[in-house]
Amino acid sequence: MLTAQPRKSIIELAEDSGLFDINASDLVFEASANGICYYDFVLSCRRCPASEGSGKMLYLAKFDDSVNLEVFETVHIPQELFEDGLPQHDLGLMTLGILIWKHVIAKSRVLCLVRNMDGDNTQPLEALKRATYKFSVSHHVQTMVPRRSSVSSGSSFGSNHSYYSEGMRMRILLCQSRNQVDNIPAQAIRETKALLNPSSNPILCLCFPIV
């Protein structure tokens, strides 16, 4: 269980999720002669600091047609799930996020933000590809690069964000709804484990076609 903490502001949550490490141009899914198409969602995660308990947090940010934050959702992944065999790397948790929010993000465009891509990512990338394909999700994985902090900040929030994030800050402040997922579906956990380790449950993996 997470220790009770004061409710965070949307700015603090956005900073935790990595939204201040991107800008509006990172949200461009496709640009053509017909115009610009943006990602509908940004999915990310981070490890909980000791002051907030243990485990990890998953974040799902929904942007509207004007690329302003519309809905922000979070889910806490308790440490017990990792001790029970759920992989902890960021890419693996992207697959879990897709399966948790599958009904929300189906047939949409999702930008997956990860903090590192160390090690062999072949199977995690394959798992993510199969999960997104099943729910007709167009996705891209981007590694977060922390922005250079400014020398001083005139923000009323007391943050020391880079000037690069000022435009994103205004978009985030327009958030209309914040929600927390209280329970992670057991099916999402089973399917994530199977996709990340196909030999552990090959029959279940048959439900996710190989792209």
PDB file of C-alpha atoms in Angstrom:
ATOM      1  CA  MET A   1       0.000   0.000   0.000  1.00  0.00           C
ATOM      2  CA  LEU A   2       1.143   3.537  -0.716  1.00  0.00           C
ATOM      3  CA  THR A   3       1.632   5.804   2.269  1.00  0.00           C
ATOM      4  CA  ALA A   4      -1.010   8.527   2.361  1.00  0.00           C
ATOM      5  CA  GLN A   5       0.362  11.629   0.681  1.00  0.00           C
ATOM      6  CA  PRO A   6      -1.082  15.074  -0.035  1.00  0.00           C
ATOM      7  CA  ARG A   7      -2.869  15.143  -3.385  1.00  0.00           C
ATOM      8  CA  LYS A   8      -0.390  16.174  -6.066  1.00  0.00           C
ATOM      9  CA  SER A   9      -1.095  18.998  -8.475  1.00  0.00           C
ATOM     10  CA  ILE A  10      -1.471  18.226 -12.163  1.00  0.00           C
ATOM     11  CA  ILE A  11       1.862  19.989 -12.723  1.00  0.00           C
ATOM     12  CA  GLU A  12       3.605  17.669 -10.247  1.00  0.00           C
ATOM     13  CA  LEU A  13       2.004  14.598 -11.814  1.00  0.00           C
ATOM     14  CA  ALA A  14       2.994  15.732 -15.287  1.00  0.00           C
ATOM     15  CA  GLU A  15       6.569  16.213 -14.122  1.00  0.00           C
ATOM     16  CA  ASP A  16       6.599  12.733 -12.551  1.00  0.00           C
ATOM     17  CA  SER A  17       5.287  11.189 -15.763  1.00  0.00           C
ATOM     18  CA  GLY A  18       7.870  12.829 -18.019  1.00  0.00           C
ATOM     19  CA  LEU A  19       5.502  15.139 -19.896  1.00  0.00           C
ATOM     20  CA  PHE A  20       7.876  18.032 -19.255  1.00  0.00           C
ATOM     21  CA  ASP A  21      10.602  16.116 -21.074  1.00  0.00           C
ATOM     22  CA  ILE A  22       8.697  16.416 -24.354  1.00  0.00           C
ATOM     23  CA  ASN A  23       7.050  19.250 -26.244  1.00  0.00           C
ATOM     24  CA  ALA A  24       4.205  19.579 -28.721  1.00  0.00           C
ATOM     25  CA  SER A  25       6.412  18.634 -31.669  1.00  0.00           C
ATOM     26  CA  ASP A  26       7.104  15.261 -30.015  1.00  0.00           C
ATOM     27  CA  LEU A  27       3.360  14.625 -30.130  1.00  0.00           C
ATOM     28  CA  VAL A  28       3.261  14.748 -33.938  1.00  0.00           C
ATOM     29  CA  PHE A  29       2.343  11.289 -35.184  1.00  0.00           C
ATOM     30  CA  GLU A  30       2.380  12.080 -38.872  1.00  0.00           C
ATOM     31  CA  ALA A  31       2.734  15.153 -41.056  1.00  0.00           C
ATOM     32  CA  SER A  32       1.648  15.233 -44.681  1.00  0.00           C
ATOM     33  CA  ALA A  33       0.221  17.523 -47.322  1.00  0.00           C
ATOM     34  CA  ASN A  34      -3.173  16.887 -45.761  1.00  0.00           C
ATOM     35  CA  GLY A  35      -2.095  18.270 -42.395  1.00  0.00           C
ATOM     36  CA  ILE A  36      -0.649  17.144 -39.069  1.00  0.00           C
ATOM     37  CA  CYS A  37      -1.882  14.130 -37.124  1.00  0.00           C
ATOM     38  CA  TYR A  38      -1.050  13.984 -33.398  1.00  0.00           C
ATOM     39  CA  TYR A  39      -0.826  11.182 -30.861  1.00  0.00           C
ATOM     40  CA  ASP A  40      -4.001  10.719 -28.835  1.00  0.00           C
ATOM     41  CA  PHE A  41      -2.259   9.379 -25.720  1.00  0.00           C
ATOM     42  CA  VAL A  42       1.107   9.381 -23.956  1.00  0.00           C
ATOM     43  CA  LEU A  43       1.927   6.333 -21.823  1.00  0.00           C
ATOM     44  CA  SER A  44       4.826   6.410 -19.346  1.00  0.00           C
ATOM     45  CA  CYS A  45       6.045   5.036 -16.028  1.00  0.00           C
ATOM     46  CA  ARG A  46       8.482   5.668 -13.189  1.00  0.00           C
ATOM     47  CA  ARG A  47       9.673   4.048  -9.981  1.00  0.00           C
ATOM     48  CA  CYS A  48       8.042   5.398  -6.831  1.00  0.00           C
ATOM     49  CA  PRO A  49      10.505   7.249  -4.575  1.00  0.00           C
ATOM     50  CA  ALA A  50      10.872   5.940  -1.031  1.00  0.00           C
ATOM     51  CA  SER A  51       8.756   8.814   0.281  1.00  0.00           C
ATOM     52  CA  GLU A  52       5.795   7.551  -1.765  1.00  0.00           C
ATOM     53  CA  GLY A  53       6.044   3.850  -0.999  1.00  0.00           C
ATOM     54  CA  SER A  54       7.313   1.076  -3.252  1.00  0.00           C
ATOM     55  CA  GLY A  55       6.597  -0.248  -6.718  1.00  0.00           C
ATOM     56  CA  LYS A  56       6.054   1.808  -9.846  1.00  0.00           C
ATOM     57  CA  MET A  57       3.501   4.205 -11.282  1.00  0.00           C
ATOM     58  CA  LEU A  58       1.981   4.065 -14.747  1.00  0.00           C
ATOM     59  CA  TYR A  59       0.614   7.227 -16.334  1.00  0.00           C
ATOM     60  CA  LEU A  60      -1.771   7.698 -19.247  1.00  0.00           C
ATOM     61  CA  ALA A  61      -2.265  11.213 -20.614  1.00  0.00           C
ATOM     62  CA  LYS A  62      -5.006  11.884 -23.175  1.00  0.00           C
ATOM     63  CA  PHE A  63      -4.637  14.916 -25.434  1.00  0.00           C
ATOM     64  CA  ASP A  64      -7.458  16.582 -27.355  1.00  0.00           C
ATOM     65  CA  ASP A  65      -7.469  17.700 -30.986  1.00  0.00           C
ATOM     66  CA  SER A  66      -5.736  20.945 -30.004  1.00  0.00           C
ATOM     67  CA  VAL A  67      -2.938  18.986 -28.271  1.00  0.00           C
ATOM     68  CA  ASN A  68      -4.061  20.130 -24.822  1.00  0.00           C
ATOM     69  CA  LEU A  69      -4.153  17.667 -21.936  1.00  0.00           C
ATOM     70  CA  GLU A  70      -7.713  16.422 -21.519  1.00  0.00           C
ATOM     71  CA  VAL A  71      -7.556  13.450 -19.128  1.00  0.00           C
ATOM     72  CA  PHE A  72      -4.743  12.203 -16.879  1.00  0.00           C
ATOM     73  CA  GLU A  73      -4.907   8.739 -15.309  1.00  0.00           C
ATOM     74  CA  THR A  74      -2.554   6.862 -12.993  1.00  0.00           C
ATOM     75  CA  VAL A  75      -2.223   3.344 -11.650  1.00  0.00           C
ATOM     76  CA  HIS A  76       0.109   2.089  -8.918  1.00  0.00           C
ATOM     77  CA  ILE A  77       1.906  -1.203  -9.535  1.00  0.00           C
ATOM     78  CA  PRO A  78       2.755  -2.660  -6.112  1.00  0.00           C
ATOM     79  CA  GLN A  79       6.176  -4.168  -5.510  1.00  0.00           C
ATOM     80  CA  GLU A  80       4.528  -7.514  -4.749  1.00  0.00           C
ATOM     81  CA  LEU A  81       3.683  -7.960  -8.431  1.00  0.00           C
ATOM     82  CA  PHE A  82       7.348  -7.621  -9.392  1.00  0.00           C
ATOM     83  CA  GLU A  83       8.331 -10.089  -6.699  1.00  0.00           C
ATOM     84  CA  ASP A  84       5.760 -12.439  -8.239  1.00  0.00           C
ATOM     85  CA  GLY A  85       7.475 -12.370 -11.627  1.00  0.00           C
ATOM     86  CA  LEU A  86       6.247  -9.232 -13.395  1.00  0.00           C
ATOM     87  CA  PRO A  87       9.248  -7.691 -15.243  1.00  0.00           C
ATOM     88  CA  GLN A  88      10.208  -4.231 -13.998  1.00  0.00           C
ATOM     89  CA  HIS A  89      11.767  -2.695 -17.117  1.00  0.00           C
ATOM     90  CA  ASP A  90      10.012   0.249 -18.722  1.00  0.00           C
ATOM     91  CA  LEU A  91       9.274  -1.457 -22.037  1.00  0.00           C
ATOM     92  CA  GLY A  92       7.584  -4.376 -20.315  1.00  0.00           C
ATOM     93  CA  LEU A  93       5.421  -1.977 -18.345  1.00  0.00           C
ATOM     94  CA  MET A  94       4.345  -0.302 -21.582  1.00  0.00           C
ATOM     95  CA  THR A  95       2.730  -3.610 -22.540  1.00  0.00           C
ATOM     96  CA  LEU A  96       1.027  -3.760 -19.145  1.00  0.00           C
ATOM     97  CA  GLY A  97      -0.257  -0.215 -19.636  1.00  0.00           C
ATOM     98  CA  ILE A  98      -1.686  -1.078 -23.050  1.00  0.00           C
ATOM     99  CA  LEU A  99      -3.540  -4.041 -21.536  1.00  0.00           C
ATOM    100  CA  ILE A 100      -4.818  -2.084 -18.518  1.00  0.00           C
ATOM    101  CA  TRP A 101      -6.239   0.715 -20.676  1.00  0.00           C
ATOM    102  CA  LYS A 102      -7.054  -1.410 -23.748  1.00  0.00           C
ATOM    103  CA  HIS A 103     -10.679  -0.275 -23.942  1.00  0.00           C
ATOM    104  CA  VAL A 104      -9.667   3.380 -23.638  1.00  0.00           C
ATOM    105  CA  ILE A 105      -6.886   3.423 -26.229  1.00  0.00           C
ATOM    106  CA  ALA A 106      -8.228   0.943 -28.792  1.00  0.00           C
ATOM    107  CA  LYS A 107      -7.952   2.239 -32.376  1.00  0.00           C
ATOM    108  CA  SER A 108      -5.899   5.251 -31.301  1.00  0.00           C
ATOM    109  CA  ARG A 109      -2.328   6.565 -31.486  1.00  0.00           C
ATOM    110  CA  VAL A 110      -0.084   6.135 -28.428  1.00  0.00           C
ATOM    111  CA  LEU A 111       3.373   7.554 -27.700  1.00  0.00           C
ATOM    112  CA  CYS A 112       5.214   5.323 -25.210  1.00  0.00           C
ATOM    113  CA  LEU A 113       7.819   7.192 -23.152  1.00  0.00           C
ATOM    114  CA  VAL A 114      10.549   5.113 -21.520  1.00  0.00           C
ATOM    115  CA  ARG A 115      13.454   6.253 -19.381  1.00  0.00           C
ATOM    116  CA  ASN A 116      15.976   3.763 -20.734  1.00  0.00           C
ATOM    117  CA  MET A 117      16.396   1.111 -23.416  1.00  0.00           C
ATOM    118  CA  ASP A 118      19.278  -0.786 -21.832  1.00  0.00           C
ATOM    119  CA  GLY A 119      19.868  -4.466 -22.502  1.00  0.00           C
ATOM    120  CA  ASP A 120      18.208  -6.782 -25.012  1.00  0.00           C
ATOM    121  CA  ASN A 121      14.823  -5.293 -25.868  1.00  0.00           C
ATOM    122  CA  THR A 122      13.841  -7.785 -28.558  1.00  0.00           C
ATOM    123  CA  GLN A 123      11.143  -9.589 -26.572  1.00  0.00           C
ATOM    124  CA  PRO A 124       9.713  -6.496 -24.810  1.00  0.00           C
ATOM    125  CA  LEU A 125       9.389  -4.733 -28.179  1.00  0.00           C
ATOM    126  CA  GLU A 126       7.740  -7.808 -29.683  1.00  0.00           C
ATOM    127  CA  ALA A 127       5.341  -8.030 -26.732  1.00  0.00           C
ATOM    128  CA  LEU A 128       4.391  -4.376 -27.124  1.00  0.00           C
ATOM    129  CA  LYS A 129       3.912  -4.814 -30.861  1.00  0.00           C
ATOM    130  CA  ARG A 130       1.586  -7.785 -30.372  1.00  0.00           C
ATOM    131  CA  ALA A 131      -0.456  -6.068 -27.660  1.00  0.00           C
ATOM    132  CA  THR A 132      -0.928  -2.876 -29.668  1.00  0.00           C
ATOM    133  CA  TYR A 133      -1.719  -4.781 -32.864  1.00  0.00           C
ATOM    134  CA  LYS A 134      -4.522  -6.731 -31.183  1.00  0.00           C
ATOM    135  CA  PHE A 135      -6.291  -3.517 -30.179  1.00  0.00           C
ATOM    136  CA  SER A 136      -5.513  -1.604 -33.391  1.00  0.00           C
ATOM    137  CA  VAL A 137      -3.221   0.844 -31.605  1.00  0.00           C
ATOM    138  CA  SER A 138      -0.589   2.736 -33.589  1.00  0.00           C
ATOM    139  CA  HIS A 139       2.380   3.298 -31.302  1.00  0.00           C
ATOM    140  CA  HIS A 140       5.925   4.596 -31.118  1.00  0.00           C
ATOM    141  CA  VAL A 141       8.524   4.205 -28.368  1.00  0.00           C
ATOM    142  CA  GLN A 142      10.575   7.262 -27.419  1.00  0.00           C
ATOM    143  CA  THR A 143      13.330   7.480 -24.827  1.00  0.00           C
ATOM    144  CA  MET A 144      12.940  10.443 -22.489  1.00  0.00           C
ATOM    145  CA  VAL A 145      15.784  12.952 -22.499  1.00  0.00           C
ATOM    146  CA  PRO A 146      15.592  15.292 -19.471  1.00  0.00           C
ATOM    147  CA  ARG A 147      15.491  18.921 -20.533  1.00  0.00           C
ATOM    148  CA  ARG A 148      18.232  21.306 -19.445  1.00  0.00           C
ATOM    149  CA  SER A 149      17.011  23.284 -16.430  1.00  0.00           C
ATOM    150  CA  SER A 150      16.858  27.049 -16.673  1.00  0.00           C
ATOM    151  CA  VAL A 151      18.997  29.182 -14.378  1.00  0.00           C
ATOM    152  CA  SER A 152      15.963  30.782 -12.813  1.00  0.00           C
ATOM    153  CA  SER A 153      12.252  30.214 -12.887  1.00  0.00           C
ATOM    154  CA  GLY A 154       9.437  32.709 -12.789  1.00  0.00           C
ATOM    155  CA  SER A 155       6.891  29.950 -12.339  1.00  0.00           C
ATOM    156  CA  SER A 156       4.365  30.390  -9.558  1.00  0.00           C
ATOM    157  CA  PHE A 157       4.696  26.661  -8.989  1.00  0.00           C
ATOM    158  CA  GLY A 158       8.299  27.030  -7.864  1.00  0.00           C
ATOM    159  CA  SER A 159       9.521  24.549 -10.461  1.00  0.00           C
ATOM    160  CA  ASN A 160      12.852  24.795 -12.219  1.00  0.00           C
ATOM    161  CA  HIS A 161      11.684  23.572 -15.615  1.00  0.00           C
ATOM    162  CA  SER A 162      13.502  24.400 -18.805  1.00  0.00           C
ATOM    163  CA  TYR A 163      12.089  27.122 -20.997  1.00  0.00           C
ATOM    164  CA  TYR A 164      11.405  24.345 -23.494  1.00  0.00           C
ATOM    165  CA  SER A 165       8.501  23.143 -21.334  1.00  0.00           C
ATOM    166  CA  GLU A 166       6.623  26.434 -20.941  1.00  0.00           C
ATOM    167  CA  GLY A 167       4.317  25.663 -23.862  1.00  0.00           C
ATOM    168  CA  MET A 168       3.681  22.189 -22.489  1.00  0.00           C
ATOM    169  CA  ARG A 169       2.932  23.649 -19.051  1.00  0.00           C
ATOM    170  CA  MET A 170       0.039  25.680 -20.443  1.00  0.00           C
ATOM    171  CA  ARG A 171      -1.327  22.652 -22.271  1.00  0.00           C
ATOM    172  CA  ILE A 172      -1.165  20.583 -19.080  1.00  0.00           C
ATOM    173  CA  LEU A 173      -2.987  23.203 -17.008  1.00  0.00           C
ATOM    174  CA  LEU A 174      -6.014  22.747 -19.287  1.00  0.00           C
ATOM    175  CA  CYS A 175      -6.507  19.182 -17.999  1.00  0.00           C
ATOM    176  CA  GLN A 176     -10.213  18.537 -17.428  1.00  0.00           C
ATOM    177  CA  SER A 177     -10.154  15.257 -15.513  1.00  0.00           C
ATOM    178  CA  ARG A 178      -7.835  13.248 -13.244  1.00  0.00           C
ATOM    179  CA  ASN A 179      -8.486   9.605 -12.400  1.00  0.00           C
ATOM    180  CA  GLN A 180      -6.756   6.793 -10.558  1.00  0.00           C
ATOM    181  CA  VAL A 181      -7.186   3.133 -11.479  1.00  0.00           C
ATOM    182  CA  ASP A 182      -7.693   1.342  -8.173  1.00  0.00           C
ATOM    183  CA  ASN A 183      -7.337  -2.262  -9.327  1.00  0.00           C
ATOM    184  CA  ILE A 184      -5.115  -3.789 -12.000  1.00  0.00           C
ATOM    185  CA  PRO A 185      -7.056  -6.499 -13.874  1.00  0.00           C
ATOM    186  CA  ALA A 186      -5.582  -9.940 -13.203  1.00  0.00           C
ATOM    187  CA  GLN A 187      -5.990 -10.718 -16.902  1.00  0.00           C
ATOM    188  CA  ALA A 188      -3.736  -7.796 -17.844  1.00  0.00           C
ATOM    189  CA  ILE A 189      -1.019  -9.107 -15.518  1.00  0.00           C
ATOM    190  CA  ARG A 190      -1.285 -12.673 -16.869  1.00  0.00           C
ATOM    191  CA  GLU A 191      -1.178 -11.521 -20.479  1.00  0.00           C
ATOM    192  CA  THR A 192       1.780  -9.205 -19.872  1.00  0.00           C
ATOM    193  CA  LYS A 193       3.798 -11.993 -18.261  1.00  0.00           C
ATOM    194  CA  ALA A 194       2.941 -14.362 -21.107  1.00  0.00           C
ATOM    195  CA  LEU A 195       3.857 -11.898 -23.857  1.00  0.00           C
ATOM    196  CA  LEU A 196       7.166 -11.048 -22.199  1.00  0.00           C
ATOM    197  CA  ASN A 197       7.960 -14.730 -21.676  1.00  0.00           C
ATOM    198  CA  PRO A 198       6.049 -16.649 -24.390  1.00  0.00           C
ATOM    199  CA  SER A 199       7.334 -20.061 -23.324  1.00  0.00           C
ATOM    200  CA  SER A 200       5.618 -19.634 -19.944  1.00  0.00           C
ATOM    201  CA  ASN A 201       2.139 -19.628 -21.485  1.00  0.00           C
ATOM    202  CA  PRO A 202       2.219 -20.345 -25.241  1.00  0.00           C
ATOM    203  CA  ILE A 203      -1.534 -20.987 -25.424  1.00  0.00           C
ATOM    204  CA  LEU A 204      -2.383 -17.555 -24.031  1.00  0.00           C
ATOM    205  CA  CYS A 205       0.057 -15.966 -26.475  1.00  0.00           C
ATOM    206  CA  LEU A 206      -1.979 -17.401 -29.355  1.00  0.00           C
ATOM    207  CA  CYS A 207      -4.591 -14.748 -28.534  1.00  0.00           C
ATOM    208  CA  PHE A 208      -2.064 -12.123 -29.654  1.00  0.00           C
ATOM    209  CA  PRO A 209      -1.160 -12.590 -33.347  1.00  0.00           C
ATOM    210  CA  ILE A 210       2.478 -12.190 -34.328  1.00  0.00           C
ATOM    211  CA  VAL A 211       2.783  -9.098 -36.500  1.00  0.00           C
TER     212      VAL A 211
END
